[in-house]
Amino acid sequence: MEYSYPLDLDWSTEEMIAVTHFYQMIEKGYESGVKQETLSQAYQEFKQIVPSKAEEKTLFKKFEKVSNYRPWDLIKQLKNSEKNDIIKP
């Protein structure tokens, strides 16, 4: 895929890496499925950087616009899943 992830230039390098990893797990979920615990960990790290629901929503919309992947669909599924489940649409 050839697109740029929505990132905040005020984030540290480590924060950008963590958010990028989360986006990559969303992509993996759509392309082949991702383990529940892997996506859960990536989302927890994402939420430490982006605690605001409004900012999360904005970033999810920007990510969907560039990638055509809807993070919220996988996060919704994640919240209703168990440890060894595979998350995919």
XYZ file of C-alpha atoms in Angstrom:
89
model
C 0.000 0.000 0.000
C 1.221 3.458 -0.895
C -0.207 5.976 1.551
C 0.828 7.957 4.604
C -0.473 7.159 8.044
C -2.202 10.000 9.894
C 0.273 11.041 12.593
C 0.663 14.071 14.838
C 4.019 15.807 14.336
C 4.019 16.734 18.038
C 4.345 13.056 18.991
C 7.718 11.626 19.928
C 9.397 9.113 17.632
C 8.364 6.299 19.996
C 4.748 7.463 19.948
C 4.752 7.614 16.147
C 6.161 4.090 16.014
C 3.445 2.822 18.397
C 0.628 4.475 16.419
C 2.102 3.189 13.145
C 2.210 -0.305 14.637
C -1.472 -0.007 15.548
C -2.347 1.012 11.974
C -0.308 -1.934 10.686
C -2.278 -4.302 12.936
C -5.522 -2.899 11.502
C -4.180 -3.579 8.013
C -3.148 -7.086 9.023
C -6.601 -7.681 10.473
C -8.217 -6.797 7.172
C -5.711 -8.662 5.024
C -5.274 -11.926 6.919
C -6.584 -11.590 10.464
C -4.735 -10.596 13.625
C -4.575 -12.295 17.021
C -6.829 -10.724 19.616
C -3.990 -10.182 22.096
C -1.764 -8.557 19.450
C -4.441 -6.081 18.380
C -5.455 -5.472 21.991
C -1.869 -4.580 22.975
C -1.455 -2.290 19.957
C -4.773 -0.572 20.731
C -3.836 -0.089 24.403
C -0.581 1.582 23.351
C -2.498 3.710 20.833
C -4.935 4.807 23.591
C -2.045 5.861 25.847
C -0.978 8.257 23.098
C -4.502 9.195 21.954
C -6.706 9.097 25.076
C -9.340 11.439 23.628
C -12.294 9.747 21.903
C -12.673 12.773 19.619
C -9.044 12.600 18.487
C -9.326 8.822 18.076
C -12.385 9.304 15.873
C -10.583 11.904 13.769
C -7.535 9.683 13.282
C -9.704 6.664 12.452
C -11.557 8.683 9.785
C -8.280 9.921 8.291
C -6.870 6.386 8.286
C -10.019 5.026 6.643
C -9.849 7.731 3.991
C -6.291 6.833 2.946
C -6.477 3.044 3.418
C -10.168 2.099 3.000
C -9.852 0.105 6.247
C -12.243 0.974 9.091
C -10.374 0.631 12.411
C -13.584 0.956 14.411
C -14.989 -2.284 12.931
C -12.032 -4.276 14.247
C -11.953 -2.463 17.605
C -15.657 -3.188 18.073
C -14.980 -6.857 17.339
C -11.947 -6.774 19.657
C -14.106 -5.640 22.570
C -16.383 -8.665 22.104
C -13.629 -11.231 21.605
C -11.661 -13.665 23.727
C -7.916 -14.137 24.148
C -7.179 -16.617 21.343
C -9.618 -15.234 18.775
C -8.516 -14.015 15.373
C -9.848 -10.545 14.577
C -10.860 -9.900 10.973
C -13.842 -8.369 9.202
